Coordinates of C-alpha atoms and ligand atoms in Angstrom, one line a residue:
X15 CA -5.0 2.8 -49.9
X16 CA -7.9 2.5 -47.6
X17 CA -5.7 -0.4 -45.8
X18 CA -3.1 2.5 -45.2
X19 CA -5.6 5.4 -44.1
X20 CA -7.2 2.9 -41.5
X21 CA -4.0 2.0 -40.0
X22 CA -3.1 6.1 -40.2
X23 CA -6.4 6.4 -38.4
X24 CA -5.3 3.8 -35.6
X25 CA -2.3 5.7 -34.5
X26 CA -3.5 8.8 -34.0
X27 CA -5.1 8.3 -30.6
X28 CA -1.9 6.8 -29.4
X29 CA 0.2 9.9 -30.7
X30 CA -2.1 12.4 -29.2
X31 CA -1.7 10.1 -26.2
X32 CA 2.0 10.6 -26.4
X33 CA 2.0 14.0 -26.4
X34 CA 0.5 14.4 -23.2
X35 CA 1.8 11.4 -21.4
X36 CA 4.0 11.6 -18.1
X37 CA 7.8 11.8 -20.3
X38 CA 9.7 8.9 -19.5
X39 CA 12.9 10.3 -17.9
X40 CA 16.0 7.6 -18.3
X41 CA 18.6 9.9 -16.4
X42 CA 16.3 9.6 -13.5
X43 CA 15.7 6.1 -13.4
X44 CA 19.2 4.9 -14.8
X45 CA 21.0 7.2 -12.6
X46 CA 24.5 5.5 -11.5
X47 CA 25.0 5.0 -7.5
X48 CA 27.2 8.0 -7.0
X49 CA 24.7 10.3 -8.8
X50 CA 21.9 8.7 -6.6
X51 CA 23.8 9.5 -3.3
X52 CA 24.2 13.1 -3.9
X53 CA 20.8 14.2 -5.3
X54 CA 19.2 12.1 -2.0
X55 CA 22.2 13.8 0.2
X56 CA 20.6 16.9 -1.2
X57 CA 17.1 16.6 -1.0
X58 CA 16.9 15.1 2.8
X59 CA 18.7 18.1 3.9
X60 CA 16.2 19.8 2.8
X61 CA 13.3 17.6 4.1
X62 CA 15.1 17.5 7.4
X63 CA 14.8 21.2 7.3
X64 CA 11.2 21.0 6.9
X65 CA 10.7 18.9 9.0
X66 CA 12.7 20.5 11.4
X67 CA 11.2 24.4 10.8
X68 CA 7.6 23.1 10.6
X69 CA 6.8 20.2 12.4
X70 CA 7.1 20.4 16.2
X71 CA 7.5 16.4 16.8
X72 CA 10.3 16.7 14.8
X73 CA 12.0 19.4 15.7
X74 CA 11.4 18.3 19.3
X75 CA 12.6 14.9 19.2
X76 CA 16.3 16.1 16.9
X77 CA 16.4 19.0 19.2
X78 CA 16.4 16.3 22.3
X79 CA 19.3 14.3 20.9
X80 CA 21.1 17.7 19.8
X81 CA 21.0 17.9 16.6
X82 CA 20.1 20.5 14.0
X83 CA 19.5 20.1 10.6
X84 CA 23.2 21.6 9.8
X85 CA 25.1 18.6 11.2
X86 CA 23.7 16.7 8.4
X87 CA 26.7 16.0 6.6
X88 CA 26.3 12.7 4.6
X89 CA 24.0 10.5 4.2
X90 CA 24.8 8.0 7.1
X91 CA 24.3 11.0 9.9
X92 CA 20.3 10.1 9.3
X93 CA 21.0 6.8 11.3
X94 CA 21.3 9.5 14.6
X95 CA 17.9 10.5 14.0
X96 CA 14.7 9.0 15.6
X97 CA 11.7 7.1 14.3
X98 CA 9.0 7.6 13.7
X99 CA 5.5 5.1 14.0
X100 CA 2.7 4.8 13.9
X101 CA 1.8 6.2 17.4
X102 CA 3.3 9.4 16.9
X103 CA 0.7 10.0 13.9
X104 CA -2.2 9.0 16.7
X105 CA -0.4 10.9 19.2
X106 CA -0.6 14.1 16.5
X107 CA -4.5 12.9 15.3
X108 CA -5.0 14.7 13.0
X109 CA -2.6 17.6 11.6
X110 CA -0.3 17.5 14.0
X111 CA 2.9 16.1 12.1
X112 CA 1.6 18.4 8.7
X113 CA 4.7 21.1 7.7
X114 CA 1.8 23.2 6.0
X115 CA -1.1 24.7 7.4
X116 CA -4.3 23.0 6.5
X117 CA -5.4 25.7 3.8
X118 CA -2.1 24.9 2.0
X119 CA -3.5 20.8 1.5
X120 CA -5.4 19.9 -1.3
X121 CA -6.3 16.4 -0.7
X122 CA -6.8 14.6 2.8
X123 CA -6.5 10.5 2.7
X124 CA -6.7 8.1 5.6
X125 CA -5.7 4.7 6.8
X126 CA -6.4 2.6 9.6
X127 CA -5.3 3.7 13.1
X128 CA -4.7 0.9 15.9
X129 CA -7.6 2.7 17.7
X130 CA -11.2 4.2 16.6
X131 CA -9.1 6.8 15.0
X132 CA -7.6 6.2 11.6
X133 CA -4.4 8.2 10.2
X134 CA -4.9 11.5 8.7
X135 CA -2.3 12.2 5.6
X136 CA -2.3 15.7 4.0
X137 CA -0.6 16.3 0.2
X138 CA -0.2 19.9 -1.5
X139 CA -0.3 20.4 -4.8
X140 CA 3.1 19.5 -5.1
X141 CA 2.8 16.8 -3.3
X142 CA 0.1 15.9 -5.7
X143 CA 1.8 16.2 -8.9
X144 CA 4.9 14.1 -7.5
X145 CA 2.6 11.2 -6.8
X146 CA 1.0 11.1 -10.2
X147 CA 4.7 11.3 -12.2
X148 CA 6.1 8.7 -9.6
X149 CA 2.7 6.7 -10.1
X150 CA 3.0 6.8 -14.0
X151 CA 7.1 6.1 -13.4
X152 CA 5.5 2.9 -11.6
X153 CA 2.7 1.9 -14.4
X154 CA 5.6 3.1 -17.4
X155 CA 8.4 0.5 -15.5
X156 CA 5.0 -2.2 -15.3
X157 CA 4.6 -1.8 -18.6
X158 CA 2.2 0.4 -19.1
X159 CA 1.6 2.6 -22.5
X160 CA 0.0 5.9 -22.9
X161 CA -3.4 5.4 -25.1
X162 CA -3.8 2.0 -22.8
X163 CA -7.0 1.5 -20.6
X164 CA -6.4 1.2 -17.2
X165 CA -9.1 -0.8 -15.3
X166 CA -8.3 0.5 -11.2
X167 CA -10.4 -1.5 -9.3
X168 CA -8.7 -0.2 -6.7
X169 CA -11.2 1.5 -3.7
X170 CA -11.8 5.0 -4.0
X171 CA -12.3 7.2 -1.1
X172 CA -9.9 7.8 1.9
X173 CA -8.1 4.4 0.8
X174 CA -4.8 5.9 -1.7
X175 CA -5.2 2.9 -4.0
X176 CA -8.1 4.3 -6.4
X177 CA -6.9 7.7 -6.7
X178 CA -3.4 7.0 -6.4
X179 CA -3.7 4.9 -9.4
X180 CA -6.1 7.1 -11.2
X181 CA -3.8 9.8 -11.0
X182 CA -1.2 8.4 -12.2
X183 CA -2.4 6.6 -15.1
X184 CA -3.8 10.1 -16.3
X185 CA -0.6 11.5 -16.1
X186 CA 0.8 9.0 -18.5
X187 CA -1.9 9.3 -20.8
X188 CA -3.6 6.4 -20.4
X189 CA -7.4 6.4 -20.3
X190 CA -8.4 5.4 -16.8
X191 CA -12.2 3.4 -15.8
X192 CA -12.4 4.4 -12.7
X193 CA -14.7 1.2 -11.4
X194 CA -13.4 1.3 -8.0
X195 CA -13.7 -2.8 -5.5
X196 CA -17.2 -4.7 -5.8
X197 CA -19.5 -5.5 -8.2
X198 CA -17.6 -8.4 -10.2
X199 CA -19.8 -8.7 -12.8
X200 CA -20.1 -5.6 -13.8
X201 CA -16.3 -4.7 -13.8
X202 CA -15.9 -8.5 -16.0
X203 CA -18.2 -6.8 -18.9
X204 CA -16.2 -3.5 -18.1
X205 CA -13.0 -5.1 -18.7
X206 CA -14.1 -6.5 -21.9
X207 CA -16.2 -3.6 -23.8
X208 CA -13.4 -1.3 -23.0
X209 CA -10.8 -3.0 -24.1
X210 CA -8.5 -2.6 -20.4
X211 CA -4.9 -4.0 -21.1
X212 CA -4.0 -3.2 -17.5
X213 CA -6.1 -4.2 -15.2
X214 CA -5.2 -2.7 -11.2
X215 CA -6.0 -3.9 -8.2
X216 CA -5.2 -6.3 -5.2
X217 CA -4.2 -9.7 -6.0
X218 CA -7.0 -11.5 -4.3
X219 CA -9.3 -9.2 -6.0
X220 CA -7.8 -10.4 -9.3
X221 CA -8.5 -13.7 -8.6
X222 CA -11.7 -13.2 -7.6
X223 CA -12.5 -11.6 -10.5
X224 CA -10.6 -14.5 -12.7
X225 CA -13.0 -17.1 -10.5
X226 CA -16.5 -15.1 -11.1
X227 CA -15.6 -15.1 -15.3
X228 CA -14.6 -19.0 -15.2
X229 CA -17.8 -19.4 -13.3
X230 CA -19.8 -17.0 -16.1
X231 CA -17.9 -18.8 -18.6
X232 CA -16.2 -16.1 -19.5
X233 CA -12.5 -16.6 -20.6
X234 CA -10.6 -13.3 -19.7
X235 CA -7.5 -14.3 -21.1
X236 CA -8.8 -13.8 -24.8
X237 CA -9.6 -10.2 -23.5
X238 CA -7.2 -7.5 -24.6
X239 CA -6.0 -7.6 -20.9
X240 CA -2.0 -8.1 -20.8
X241 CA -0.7 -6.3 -17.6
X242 CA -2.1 -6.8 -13.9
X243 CA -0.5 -4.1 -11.5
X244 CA -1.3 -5.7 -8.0
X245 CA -0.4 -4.4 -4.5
X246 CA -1.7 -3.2 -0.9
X247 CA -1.1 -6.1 0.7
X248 CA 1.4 -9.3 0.5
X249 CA 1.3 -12.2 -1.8
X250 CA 3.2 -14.8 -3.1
X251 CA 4.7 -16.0 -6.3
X252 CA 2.6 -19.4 -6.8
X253 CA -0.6 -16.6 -6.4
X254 CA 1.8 -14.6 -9.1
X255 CA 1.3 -17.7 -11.3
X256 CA -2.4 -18.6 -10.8
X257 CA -2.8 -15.0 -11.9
X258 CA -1.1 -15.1 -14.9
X259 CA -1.9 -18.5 -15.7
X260 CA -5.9 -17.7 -15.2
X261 CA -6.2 -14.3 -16.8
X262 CA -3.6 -14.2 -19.3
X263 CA -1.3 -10.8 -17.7
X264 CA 2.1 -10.6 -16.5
X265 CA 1.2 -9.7 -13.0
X266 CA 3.8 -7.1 -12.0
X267 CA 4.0 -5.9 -8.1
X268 CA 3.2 -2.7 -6.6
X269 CA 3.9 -1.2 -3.3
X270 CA 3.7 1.6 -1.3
X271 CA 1.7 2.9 2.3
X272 CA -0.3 5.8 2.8
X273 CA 1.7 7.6 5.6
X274 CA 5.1 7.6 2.7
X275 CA 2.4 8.8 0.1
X276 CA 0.2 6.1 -1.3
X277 CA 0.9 3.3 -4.4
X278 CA 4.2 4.4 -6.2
X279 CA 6.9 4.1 -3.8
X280 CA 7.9 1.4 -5.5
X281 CA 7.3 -1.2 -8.4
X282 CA 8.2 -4.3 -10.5
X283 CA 9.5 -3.9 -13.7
X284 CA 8.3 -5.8 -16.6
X285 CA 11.3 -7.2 -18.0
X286 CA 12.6 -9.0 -14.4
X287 CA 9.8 -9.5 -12.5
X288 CA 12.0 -10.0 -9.7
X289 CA 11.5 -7.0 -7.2
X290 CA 10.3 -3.7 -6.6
X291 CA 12.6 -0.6 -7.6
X292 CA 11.8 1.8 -4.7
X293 CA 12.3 5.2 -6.6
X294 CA 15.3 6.6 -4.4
X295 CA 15.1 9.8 -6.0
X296 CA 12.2 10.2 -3.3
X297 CA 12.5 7.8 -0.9
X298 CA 15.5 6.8 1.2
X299 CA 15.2 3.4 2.6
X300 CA 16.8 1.4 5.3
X301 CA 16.3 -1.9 6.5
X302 CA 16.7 -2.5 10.1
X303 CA 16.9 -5.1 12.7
X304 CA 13.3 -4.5 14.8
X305 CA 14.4 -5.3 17.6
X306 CA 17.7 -3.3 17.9
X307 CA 16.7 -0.5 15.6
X308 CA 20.3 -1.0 13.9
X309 CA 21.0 -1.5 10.4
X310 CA 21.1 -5.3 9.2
X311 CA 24.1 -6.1 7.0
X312 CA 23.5 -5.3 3.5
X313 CA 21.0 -7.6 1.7
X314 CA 19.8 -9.1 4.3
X315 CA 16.0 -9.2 5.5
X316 CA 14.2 -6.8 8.0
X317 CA 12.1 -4.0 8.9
X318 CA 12.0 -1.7 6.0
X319 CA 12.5 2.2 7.4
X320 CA 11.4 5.1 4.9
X321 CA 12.2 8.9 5.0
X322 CA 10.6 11.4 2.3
X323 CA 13.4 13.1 0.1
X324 CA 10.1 15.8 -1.8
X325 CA 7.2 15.4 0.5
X326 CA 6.3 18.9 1.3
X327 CA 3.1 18.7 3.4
X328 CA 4.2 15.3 5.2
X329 CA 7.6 14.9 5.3
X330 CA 8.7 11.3 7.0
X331 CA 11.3 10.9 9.1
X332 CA 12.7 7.7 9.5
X333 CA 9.1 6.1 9.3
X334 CA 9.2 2.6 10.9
X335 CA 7.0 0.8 8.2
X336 CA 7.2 -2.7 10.1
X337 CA 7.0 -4.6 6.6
X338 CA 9.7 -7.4 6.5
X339 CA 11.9 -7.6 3.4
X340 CA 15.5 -7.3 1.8
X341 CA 16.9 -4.7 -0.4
X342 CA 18.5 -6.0 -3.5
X343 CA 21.4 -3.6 -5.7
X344 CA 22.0 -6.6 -7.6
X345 CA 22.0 -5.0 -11.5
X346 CA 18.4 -5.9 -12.7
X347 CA 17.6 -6.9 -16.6
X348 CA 15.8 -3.3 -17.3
X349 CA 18.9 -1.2 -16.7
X350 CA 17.4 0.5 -14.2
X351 CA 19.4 1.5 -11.2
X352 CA 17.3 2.3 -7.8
X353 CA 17.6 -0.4 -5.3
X354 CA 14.5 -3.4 -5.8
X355 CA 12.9 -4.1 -2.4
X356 CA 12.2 -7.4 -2.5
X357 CA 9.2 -9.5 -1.8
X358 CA 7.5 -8.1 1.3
X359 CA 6.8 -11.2 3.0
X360 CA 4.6 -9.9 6.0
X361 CA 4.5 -7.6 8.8
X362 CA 6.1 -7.7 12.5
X363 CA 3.1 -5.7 14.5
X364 CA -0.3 -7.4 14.3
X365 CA -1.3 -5.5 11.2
X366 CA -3.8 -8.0 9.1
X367 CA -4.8 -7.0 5.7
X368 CA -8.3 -8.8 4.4
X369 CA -9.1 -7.9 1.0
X370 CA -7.1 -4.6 1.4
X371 CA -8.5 -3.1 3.9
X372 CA -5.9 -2.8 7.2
X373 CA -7.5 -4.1 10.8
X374 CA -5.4 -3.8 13.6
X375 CA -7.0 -6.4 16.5
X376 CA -6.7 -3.3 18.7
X377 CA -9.9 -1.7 16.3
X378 CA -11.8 -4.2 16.5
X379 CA -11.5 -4.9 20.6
X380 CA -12.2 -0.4 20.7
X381 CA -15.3 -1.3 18.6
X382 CA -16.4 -4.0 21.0
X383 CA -15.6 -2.3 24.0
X384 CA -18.6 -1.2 26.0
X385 CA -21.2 -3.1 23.5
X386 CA -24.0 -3.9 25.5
X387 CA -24.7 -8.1 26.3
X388 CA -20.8 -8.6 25.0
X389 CA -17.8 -10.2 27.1
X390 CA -13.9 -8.9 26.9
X391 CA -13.2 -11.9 25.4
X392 CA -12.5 -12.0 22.0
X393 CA -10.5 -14.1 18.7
X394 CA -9.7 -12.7 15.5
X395 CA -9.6 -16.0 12.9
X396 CA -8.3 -15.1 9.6
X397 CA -8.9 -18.1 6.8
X398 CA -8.2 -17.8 3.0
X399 CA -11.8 -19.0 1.3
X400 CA -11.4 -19.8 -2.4
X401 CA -8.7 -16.9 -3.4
X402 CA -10.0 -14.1 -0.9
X403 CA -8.8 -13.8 2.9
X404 CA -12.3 -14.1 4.9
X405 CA -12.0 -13.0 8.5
X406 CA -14.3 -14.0 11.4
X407 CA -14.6 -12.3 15.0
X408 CA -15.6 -14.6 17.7
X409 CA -16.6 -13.2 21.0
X410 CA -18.7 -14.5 23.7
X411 CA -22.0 -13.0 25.3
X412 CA -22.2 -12.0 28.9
X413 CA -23.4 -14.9 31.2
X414 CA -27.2 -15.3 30.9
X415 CA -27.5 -12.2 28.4
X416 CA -28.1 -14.7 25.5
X417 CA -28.9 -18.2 26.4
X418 CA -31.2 -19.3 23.2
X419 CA -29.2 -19.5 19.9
X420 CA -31.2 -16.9 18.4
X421 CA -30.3 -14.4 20.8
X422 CA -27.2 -15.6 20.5
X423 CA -27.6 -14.6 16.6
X424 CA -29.1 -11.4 17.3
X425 CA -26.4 -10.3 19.3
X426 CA -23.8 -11.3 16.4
X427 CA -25.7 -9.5 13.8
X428 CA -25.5 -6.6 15.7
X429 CA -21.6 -6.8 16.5
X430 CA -21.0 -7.2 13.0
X431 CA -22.6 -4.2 11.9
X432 CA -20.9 -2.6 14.3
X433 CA -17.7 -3.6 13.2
X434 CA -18.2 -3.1 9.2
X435 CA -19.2 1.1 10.4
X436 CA -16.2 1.3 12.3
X437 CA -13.9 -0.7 11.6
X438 CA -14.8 -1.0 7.9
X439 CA -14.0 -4.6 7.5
X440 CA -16.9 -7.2 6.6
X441 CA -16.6 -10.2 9.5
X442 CA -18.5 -13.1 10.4
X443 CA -19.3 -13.1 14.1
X444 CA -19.8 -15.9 16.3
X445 CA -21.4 -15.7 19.3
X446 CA -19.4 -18.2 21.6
X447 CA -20.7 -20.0 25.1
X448 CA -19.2 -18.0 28.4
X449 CA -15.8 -19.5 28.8
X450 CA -15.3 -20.6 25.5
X451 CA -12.7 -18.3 24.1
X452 CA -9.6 -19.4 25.3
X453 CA -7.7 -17.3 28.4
X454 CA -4.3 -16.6 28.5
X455 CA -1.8 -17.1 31.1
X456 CA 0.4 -14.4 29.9
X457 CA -0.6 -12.8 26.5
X458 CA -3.5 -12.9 24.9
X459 CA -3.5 -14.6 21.8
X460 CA -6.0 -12.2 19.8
X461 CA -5.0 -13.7 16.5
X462 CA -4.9 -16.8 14.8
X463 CA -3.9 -16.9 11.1
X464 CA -4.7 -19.5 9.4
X465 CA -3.7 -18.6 5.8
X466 CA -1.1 -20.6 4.0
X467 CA 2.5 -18.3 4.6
X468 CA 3.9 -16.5 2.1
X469 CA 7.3 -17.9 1.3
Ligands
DLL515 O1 -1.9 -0.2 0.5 C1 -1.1 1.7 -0.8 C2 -1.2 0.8 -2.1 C3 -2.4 0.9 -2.8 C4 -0.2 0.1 -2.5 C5 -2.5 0.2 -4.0 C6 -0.3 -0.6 -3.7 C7 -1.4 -0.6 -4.4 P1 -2.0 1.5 3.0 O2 -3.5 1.2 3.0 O3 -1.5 2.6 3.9 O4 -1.5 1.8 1.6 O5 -1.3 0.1 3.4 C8 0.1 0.0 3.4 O6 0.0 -2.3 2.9 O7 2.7 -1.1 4.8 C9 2.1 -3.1 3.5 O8 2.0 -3.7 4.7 C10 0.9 -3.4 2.6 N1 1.3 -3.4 1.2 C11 1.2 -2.4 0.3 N2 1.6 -2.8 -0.9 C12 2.1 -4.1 -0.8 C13 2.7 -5.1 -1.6 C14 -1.6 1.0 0.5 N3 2.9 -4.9 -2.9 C15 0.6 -1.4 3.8 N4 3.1 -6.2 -1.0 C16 2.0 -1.6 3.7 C17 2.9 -6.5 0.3 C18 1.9 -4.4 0.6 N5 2.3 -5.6 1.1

């Protein structure tokens, strides 16, 4: 009897869980092609329309090329459209490309800019709620179970990945510990006393988190973690195995970019493993050739392309993403039918990503630019140390402004605080000799990546 009631007892929180989880809608994600076309037929007319009515970037650059949201006909008519990068959301800095006015927007997030200026993005309250059911969609297809505890280690702030997460993990009734990036230690003891089974954040974070228990002599993998949901920047699948291996989860990939809406556009599925379903009720996407701007043939690798089927605050034309990849409609193992985007295996701007946070070079040069004692001279050296990418900025003083090794120091110390408050990326900085950093002839070579390639 008291065997039963205990076990009565131990379901209940799950049930009530249940009832207020995110519903798990199969016609949505199982959807045959057909059905697929026409609801995304649909809803782009009607994002082209808001775009179109609202945004005058938009409706400037489709009235150049004469079109009018009413030619829209099928699906393939988008290809006529333009692009639209990055620069056009600079050029707009900072509500410039928003189809609502500002009092309409409920939240406000931001991502890097190639400048001092990062990218403003603006949601509604619609656009709010779709990003927590299509974030649950993405934890649910991970593997993730109302009544779980979600461990986001994921930043919070202007950075979509804590609150992105958070959201959605709330909407499918998990309970969420919202630690947020840093303080290892604290989030190892976290991990355990709660009882996370899903534990979210990047990949290098994950193994820096599965290095600092080894060294504690902590083993995580007799933890009740079982699922990793890790994203925001590229990896690889021998990392996907020295996760799993090290902390005991299936490690399940998550993707998505502030500018389409934050984590969510996409994710792996539990069962396969093999690929992100990009949820085409929402999103259309295209991969292109980056150089011609055509379509590649289908299944073959380039630039993935994104426009916004529901966005109502930002809608996204044609948004030139510059990650490399391949779409795959190969039937996967779960039964579900959107389109898996497959491994992104880097970018083709300059674009690096150290422990999640985005750095253009272009930032960090606007940051030294104008610094008193410093040289336009400078190197960008990305290196993997241990599991996490480690970057260092190496510049060179002005002749005779620092000719003894500690001013030499000084003036690096004070660089790199100026580049963690504006940039927001921790560097080393070294303080070259005049003439060290190597010129160029034609291009400058502002980068030099050092970090094993993803294959
Ligand atoms: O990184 C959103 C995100 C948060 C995704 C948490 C997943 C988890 P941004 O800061 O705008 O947004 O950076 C977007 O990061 O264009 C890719 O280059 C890269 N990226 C994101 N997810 C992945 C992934 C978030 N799973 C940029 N694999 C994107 C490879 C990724 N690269």
């Amino acid at each position: 009897m008291g065997k039963v009631k205990a076990k009565n007892d131990s379901r209940r929180p799950a049930r009530k869980a249940a009832a207020r989880a995110y519903k798990f809608d199969p016609a949505a994600e199982t959807m045959p092609l057909e059905k697929i076309r026409a609801l995304q037929l649909r809803r782009l007319r009607s994002s082209v329309k808001n775009a179109y009515e609202n945004v005058p970037f938009h409706r400037k650059s489709m009235k150049a090329m004469g079109f009018e949201p009413g030619d829209l006909k099928r699906l393939e008519d988008l290809a006529a459209l333009h692009f639209t990068v990055k620069a056009d959301m600079a050029a707009n800095y900072p509500f410039g490309l928003l189809a609502r006015p500002r009092t309409e927007l409920v939240r406000l997030h931001a991502s890097s800019g190639t400048t001092g200026k990062p990218t403003v993005v603006g949601y509604t309250a619609k656009d709010i709620a779709t990003w927590s059911d299509l974030m649950a969609r993405s934890l649910a297809c991970a593997g993730v179970r109302p009544g779980d505890v979600v461990h986001n280690a994921y930043g919070y702030g202007l950075f979509t990945g804590g609150l992105g997460v958070h959201y959605g993990a709330e909407r499918m009734g998990a309970t969420v510990v919202p630690m947020s990036g840093g303080g290892t230690e604290r989030q190892i003891v976290l991990i355990q006393d709660c009882g996370a089974r899903v534990l979210a954040c990047t990949p290098s974070y994950a193994l820096a988190i599965a290095e600092v228990a080894e060294r504690e002599g902590v083993d995580l993998r007799k933890s009740k973690l079982e699922i990793g949901a890790f994203g925001a920047e590229p990896w690889s699948e021998a990392m996907r195995r020295e996760i799993q291996v090290r902390l005991g989860v299936k490690a399940v990939d998550l993707y998505g970019l502030s500018e389409i809406m934050g984590p969510g556009v996409a994710c792996e599925c539990e069962e396969a493993q093999a690929g992100l379903h990009g949820w085409e009720d929402h999103f259309l996407f295209e991969i292109i050739d980056p150089d011609s701007g055509k379509p590649v043939a289908e299944g073959e690798a380039g630039e993935m392309v994104i426009t916004t089927l529901t966005k109502e605050a930002l809608p996204m034309i044609r948004y030139r993403t510059r990650d490399i990849t391949r779409l795959s409609r190969e039937r996967c193992d779960c039964g579900r039918t959107h389109a898996r985007i497959m491994r992104i295996t880097g970018r083709n701007d300059d674009m690096l990503i150290i422990r999640g946070v985005n750095v253009y070079p272009s930032q960090v040069e606007a940051a030294l630019v104008g610094l008193p004692n410093v040289a336009p001279h400078y190197q960008l050296v990305v290196q993997r140390q241990g599991t996490l990418d480690h970057l260092t900025v190496e510049i060179e003083a002005l002749p005779n402004a620092a000719p003894t090794a500690e001013l030499r120091a000084a003036v690096g110390e004070s660089v790199r605080h100026h580049i963690k408050s504006t940039v927001g990326v921790t560097a080393d900085v070294v303080v070259k000799e005049p003439g060290e950093i190597p010129r160029s002839m034609g291009k400058a070579v502002r980068v030099r990546d050092l970090r094993p390639k993803i294959l």
